[in-house]
C-alpha cells in the first residue's frame, strides 16, 4: 500500500509541473500579505526560504491559478478514467469468477419454475409445436404440388 501511495504522489508531482515564470509574479501580487506575514514571524528567526514556504502553506494559493485549474482538470479526468477501468476490471473479474456459477444457478431456477407452471405451460408449448408442424407440412405439400 505504501508503494501505491508513493506512486500516486510521484504521478501527482509529474502532473503538476511548476510554472517557474509564475513564481515571482505570484509573490509580487501578494507582496503586502507577504510583508505582513514576514513581520509576524520575525521573532521566529526563520530564513526567508522557510517563511516563503510557510506563506505558501498558509495561503494555499497556486503560483499560476490558470495552470493549476488545467492540471486539476487533467487529474480529475485521469482519476475518473482509472475508476472506470477499475470498475471495468471488477466487472470482468466478477464475470470470470462468478458468471458460470450464476448462469448455472439461473438455469436451475428456470427449470424449477417450469415445474411450477407446467399445467399452464405445457399445453401452450404443445399448441405452438403442433402449429409449427402443421406449417411445415403445408410448406412441404405446396412444394410437392409445384413440382
Short mmCIF file of C-alpha atoms in Angstrom, two decimals:
data_model
loop_
_atom_site.label_atom_id
_atom_site.label_comp_id
_atom_site.label_asym_id
_atom_site.label_seq_id
_atom_site.Cartn_x
_atom_site.Cartn_y
_atom_site.Cartn_z
CA UNK A 1 0.00 0.00 0.00
CA UNK A 2 2.88 2.37 0.77
CA UNK A 3 4.24 1.70 -2.72
CA UNK A 4 0.86 2.64 -4.22
CA UNK A 5 0.83 5.88 -2.22
CA UNK A 6 4.38 6.70 -3.35
CA UNK A 7 3.45 6.02 -6.97
CA UNK A 8 0.37 8.22 -6.64
CA UNK A 9 2.40 11.07 -5.14
CA UNK A 10 5.04 10.75 -7.85
CA UNK A 11 2.32 10.88 -10.52
CA UNK A 12 0.85 13.98 -8.92
CA UNK A 13 4.27 15.66 -8.87
CA UNK A 14 4.82 14.83 -12.51
CA UNK A 15 1.35 16.01 -13.38
CA UNK A 16 1.77 19.33 -11.60
CA UNK A 17 4.71 20.90 -13.35
CA UNK A 18 5.55 24.14 -11.60
CA UNK A 19 5.44 27.22 -13.79
CA UNK A 20 8.79 28.88 -12.94
CA UNK A 21 7.80 32.09 -14.66
CA UNK A 22 4.78 32.47 -12.36
CA UNK A 23 6.69 32.36 -9.04
CA UNK A 24 7.97 35.95 -8.95
CA UNK A 25 4.67 37.43 -10.22
CA UNK A 26 2.85 35.39 -7.56
CA UNK A 27 4.87 36.95 -4.75
CA UNK A 28 4.60 40.39 -6.38
CA UNK A 29 0.81 40.05 -6.44
CA UNK A 30 0.79 39.08 -2.76
CA UNK A 31 3.59 41.40 -1.67
CA UNK A 32 1.65 43.25 1.03
CA UNK A 33 0.36 39.97 2.56
CA UNK A 34 3.88 38.55 2.35
CA UNK A 35 5.38 41.61 4.07
CA UNK A 36 2.90 41.31 6.95
CA UNK A 37 3.49 37.58 7.13
CA UNK A 38 7.25 38.09 7.41
CA UNK A 39 6.80 40.77 10.08
CA UNK A 40 4.57 38.46 12.14
CA UNK A 41 7.30 35.81 12.10
CA UNK A 42 10.38 37.94 12.75
CA UNK A 43 10.65 36.63 16.29
CA UNK A 44 10.94 33.05 14.97
CA UNK A 45 14.29 33.82 13.33
CA UNK A 46 13.47 31.78 10.23
CA UNK A 47 15.25 32.06 6.91
CA UNK A 48 13.41 33.82 4.12
CA UNK A 49 13.04 30.49 2.34
CA UNK A 50 11.31 28.95 5.37
CA UNK A 51 9.00 31.95 5.67
CA UNK A 52 8.14 31.75 1.97
CA UNK A 53 7.31 28.05 2.37
CA UNK A 54 5.13 28.83 5.37
CA UNK A 55 3.44 31.62 3.44
CA UNK A 56 2.62 29.26 0.60
CA UNK A 57 1.35 26.61 3.02
CA UNK A 58 -0.73 29.13 4.95
CA UNK A 59 -2.34 30.90 1.97
CA UNK A 60 -2.63 27.70 -0.07
CA UNK A 61 -2.63 29.52 -3.38
CA UNK A 62 -1.05 28.11 -6.53
CA UNK A 63 1.57 30.19 -8.29
CA UNK A 64 -0.42 30.09 -11.52
CA UNK A 65 -4.15 29.58 -10.96
CA UNK A 66 -4.88 29.06 -14.64
CA UNK A 67 -2.31 26.29 -14.93
CA UNK A 68 -3.43 24.82 -11.62
CA UNK A 69 -7.02 24.58 -12.86
CA UNK A 70 -5.90 22.97 -16.13
CA UNK A 71 -3.78 20.42 -14.24
CA UNK A 72 -6.62 19.78 -11.81
CA UNK A 73 -8.98 19.12 -14.71
CA UNK A 74 -6.48 16.67 -16.19
CA UNK A 75 -6.08 14.94 -12.82
CA UNK A 76 -9.85 14.65 -12.40
CA UNK A 77 -10.22 13.14 -15.86
CA UNK A 78 -7.36 10.73 -15.19
CA UNK A 79 -8.85 9.71 -11.84
CA UNK A 80 -12.29 9.16 -13.32
CA UNK A 81 -10.79 7.15 -16.16
CA UNK A 82 -8.84 4.99 -13.67
CA UNK A 83 -12.01 4.42 -11.66
CA UNK A 84 -13.83 3.39 -14.82
CA UNK A 85 -11.00 0.99 -15.61
CA UNK A 86 -11.17 -0.34 -12.05
CA UNK A 87 -14.90 -0.74 -12.46
CA UNK A 88 -14.46 -2.50 -15.78
CA UNK A 89 -11.81 -4.75 -14.23
CA UNK A 90 -14.12 -5.53 -11.31
CA UNK A 91 -16.94 -6.44 -13.68
CA UNK A 92 -14.58 -8.53 -15.79
CA UNK A 93 -13.24 -10.30 -12.69
CA UNK A 94 -16.77 -10.96 -11.44
CA UNK A 95 -17.71 -12.41 -14.81
CA UNK A 96 -14.67 -14.69 -14.80
CA UNK A 97 -15.21 -15.83 -11.23
CA UNK A 98 -18.98 -15.92 -10.93
CA UNK A 99 -20.69 -15.89 -14.32
CA UNK A 100 -20.63 -19.63 -14.86
CA UNK A 101 -21.95 -20.33 -11.37
CA UNK A 102 -24.53 -17.57 -11.74
CA UNK A 103 -25.70 -18.95 -15.08
CA UNK A 104 -25.94 -22.48 -13.70
CA UNK A 105 -28.00 -21.23 -10.78
CA UNK A 106 -30.26 -19.26 -13.11
CA UNK A 107 -30.81 -22.29 -15.35
CA UNK A 108 -31.63 -24.38 -12.30
CA UNK A 109 -34.14 -21.79 -11.10
CA UNK A 110 -35.74 -21.65 -14.55
CA UNK A 111 -36.15 -25.42 -14.56
CA UNK A 112 -37.72 -25.30 -11.10
CA UNK A 113 -40.08 -22.60 -12.30
CA UNK A 114 -41.10 -24.74 -15.28
CA UNK A 115 -42.13 -27.43 -12.79
CA UNK A 116 -44.24 -24.85 -11.03
CA UNK A 117 -46.14 -23.69 -14.14
CA UNK A 118 -46.21 -26.93 -16.14
CA UNK A 119 -50.04 -27.23 -16.17
CA UNK A 120 -50.32 -23.86 -17.86
CA UNK A 121 -47.13 -24.03 -19.90
CA UNK A 122 -47.19 -27.49 -21.47
CA UNK A 123 -50.49 -27.07 -23.36
CA UNK A 124 -49.22 -23.77 -24.82
CA UNK A 125 -45.93 -25.33 -25.91
CA UNK A 126 -47.72 -28.34 -27.43
CA UNK A 127 -50.03 -25.99 -29.32
CA UNK A 128 -47.07 -23.99 -30.70
CA UNK A 129 -45.28 -27.18 -31.72
CA UNK A 130 -48.39 -28.53 -33.44
CA UNK A 131 -48.84 -25.26 -35.32
CA UNK A 132 -45.21 -25.30 -36.41
CA UNK A 133 -45.53 -28.93 -37.54
CA UNK A 134 -48.71 -28.09 -39.46
CA UNK A 135 -46.95 -25.13 -41.09
CA UNK A 136 -44.00 -27.31 -42.16
CA UNK A 137 -46.35 -29.96 -43.55
CA UNK A 138 -48.25 -27.32 -45.53
CA UNK A 139 -45.00 -25.92 -46.94
CA UNK A 140 -43.88 -29.41 -47.95
CA UNK A 141 -47.21 -30.13 -49.65
CA UNK A 142 -47.01 -26.83 -51.55
CA UNK A 143 -43.52 -27.69 -52.82
CA UNK A 144 -44.67 -31.12 -53.98
CA UNK A 145 -47.65 -29.61 -55.74
CA UNK A 146 -45.42 -27.16 -57.62
CA UNK A 147 -43.15 -29.96 -58.82
#
